[in-house]
Coordinates of C-alpha atoms in Angstrom, one line a residue:
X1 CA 19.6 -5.8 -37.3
X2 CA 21.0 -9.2 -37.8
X3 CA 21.8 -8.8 -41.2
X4 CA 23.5 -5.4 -40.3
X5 CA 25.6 -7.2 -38.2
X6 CA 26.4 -9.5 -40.6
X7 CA 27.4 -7.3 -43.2
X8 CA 29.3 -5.0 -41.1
X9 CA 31.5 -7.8 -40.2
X10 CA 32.1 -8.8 -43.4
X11 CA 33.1 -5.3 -44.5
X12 CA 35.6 -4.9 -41.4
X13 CA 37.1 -8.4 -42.4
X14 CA 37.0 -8.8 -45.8
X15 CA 38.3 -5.9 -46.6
X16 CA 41.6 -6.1 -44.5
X17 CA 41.5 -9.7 -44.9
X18 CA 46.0 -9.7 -46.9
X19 CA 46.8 -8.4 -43.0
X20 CA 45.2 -11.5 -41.3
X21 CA 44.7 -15.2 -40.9
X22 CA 43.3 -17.4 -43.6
X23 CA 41.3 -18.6 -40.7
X24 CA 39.0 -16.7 -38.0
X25 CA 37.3 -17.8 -35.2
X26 CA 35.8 -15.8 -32.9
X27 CA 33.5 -18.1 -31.4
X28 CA 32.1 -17.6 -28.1
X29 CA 31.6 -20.1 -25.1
X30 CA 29.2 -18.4 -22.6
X31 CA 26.9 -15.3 -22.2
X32 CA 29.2 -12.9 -20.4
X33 CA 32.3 -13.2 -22.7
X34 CA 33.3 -10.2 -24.4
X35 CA 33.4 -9.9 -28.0
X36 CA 36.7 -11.5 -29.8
X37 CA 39.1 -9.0 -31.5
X38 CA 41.4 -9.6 -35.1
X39 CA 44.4 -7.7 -35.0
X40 CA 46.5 -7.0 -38.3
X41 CA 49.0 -9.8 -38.1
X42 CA 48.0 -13.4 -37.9
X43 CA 51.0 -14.9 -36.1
X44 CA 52.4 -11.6 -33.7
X45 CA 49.5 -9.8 -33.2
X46 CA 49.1 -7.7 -29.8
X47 CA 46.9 -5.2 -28.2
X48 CA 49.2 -2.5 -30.3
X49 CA 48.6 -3.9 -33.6
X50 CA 46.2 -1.8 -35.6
X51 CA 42.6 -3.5 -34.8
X52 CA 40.9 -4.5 -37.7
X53 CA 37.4 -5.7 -36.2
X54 CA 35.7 -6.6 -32.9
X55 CA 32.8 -8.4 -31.9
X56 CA 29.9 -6.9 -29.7
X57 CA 29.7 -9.0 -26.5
X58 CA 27.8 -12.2 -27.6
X59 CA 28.6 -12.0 -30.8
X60 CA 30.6 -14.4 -32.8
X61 CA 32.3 -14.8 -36.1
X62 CA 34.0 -17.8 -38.1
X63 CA 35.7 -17.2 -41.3
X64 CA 37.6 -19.1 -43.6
X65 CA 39.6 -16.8 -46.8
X66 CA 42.1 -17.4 -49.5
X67 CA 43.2 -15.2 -52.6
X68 CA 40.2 -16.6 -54.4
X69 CA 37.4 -15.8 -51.6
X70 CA 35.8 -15.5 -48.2
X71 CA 33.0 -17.7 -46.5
X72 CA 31.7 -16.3 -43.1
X73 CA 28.9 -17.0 -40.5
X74 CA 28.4 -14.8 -37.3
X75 CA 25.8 -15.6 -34.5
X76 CA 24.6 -13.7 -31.5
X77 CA 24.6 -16.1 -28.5
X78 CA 21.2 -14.9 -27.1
X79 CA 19.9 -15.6 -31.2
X80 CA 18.0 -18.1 -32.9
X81 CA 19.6 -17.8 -35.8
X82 CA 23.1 -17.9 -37.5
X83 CA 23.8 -16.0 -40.3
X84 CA 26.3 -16.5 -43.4
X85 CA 27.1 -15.7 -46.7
X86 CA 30.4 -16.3 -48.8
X87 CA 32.1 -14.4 -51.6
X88 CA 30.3 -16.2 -54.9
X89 CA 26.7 -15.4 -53.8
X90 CA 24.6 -12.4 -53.6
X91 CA 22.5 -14.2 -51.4
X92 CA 22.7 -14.6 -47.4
X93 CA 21.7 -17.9 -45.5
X94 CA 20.6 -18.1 -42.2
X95 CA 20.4 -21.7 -40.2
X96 CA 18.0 -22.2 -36.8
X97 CA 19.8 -22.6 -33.5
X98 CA 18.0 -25.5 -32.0
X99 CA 18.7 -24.1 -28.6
X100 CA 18.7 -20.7 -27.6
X101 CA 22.2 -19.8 -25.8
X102 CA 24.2 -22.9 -27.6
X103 CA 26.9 -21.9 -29.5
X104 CA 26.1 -23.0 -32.8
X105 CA 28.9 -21.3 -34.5
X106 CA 31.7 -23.2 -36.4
X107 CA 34.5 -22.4 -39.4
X108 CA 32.8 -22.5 -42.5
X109 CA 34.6 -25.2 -44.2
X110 CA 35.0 -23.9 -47.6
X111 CA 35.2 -20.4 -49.3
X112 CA 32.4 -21.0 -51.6
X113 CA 28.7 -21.3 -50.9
X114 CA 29.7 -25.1 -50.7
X115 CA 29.6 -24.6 -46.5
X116 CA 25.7 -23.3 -47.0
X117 CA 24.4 -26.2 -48.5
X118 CA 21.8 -27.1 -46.0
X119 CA 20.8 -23.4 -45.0
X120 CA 18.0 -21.9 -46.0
X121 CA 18.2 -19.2 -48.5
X122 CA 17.3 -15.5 -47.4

């Protein structure tokens, strides 16, 4: 389900990724917070921009792109794990939440598998 998840958000944000920031964040800060939403245009975006992709509540996304790649993690509050994966890599990584209900979400800080360095390898 994770991976799912995962790859769902990368498809609704990758592929629509010219109309947004070079940066995403949708991290999340408590249990009852609804999902974060990306809107088409990074600096006047509304509730009547066209919606590109929206989190589940407790569900969060970072993401970092540039005309050379992506890097993204996403994380379920209520989860144990976080999950990423990044344009040069087939492969998807996933990184234990030490405690359950912390957000352990954050930017990647590159677009390459550079950011996954210390992740385990799925």
């Amino acid at each position: 389900m994770k991976k799912v998840i995962l790859l769902t958000t990368c498809m609704l944000f990758v592929s629509s990724m010219a109309f947004a920031a070079t940066t995403i964040d949708l991290t999340l800060t408590s249990k009852t917070t609804t999902g974060g939403e990306v809107r088409a245009h990074d600096t006047t975006a509304s509730a009547s921009t066209a919606l590109i992709g929206k989190n589940s509540t407790g569900v969060g996304t970072g993401m970092i792109t540039s005309a050379l790649g992506y890097s993204l993690v996403t994380q379920h509050l209520n989860g144990s794990k976080a999950y990423g994966s990044s344009y040069d890599s087939t492969s998807m990584f996933v990184e234990d939440v030490t405690t359950i209900g912390t957000v352990f979400l954050a930017k990647p800080s590159a677009i390459d598998t550079a950011s996954f360095v210390d992740w385990n390898e799925l």
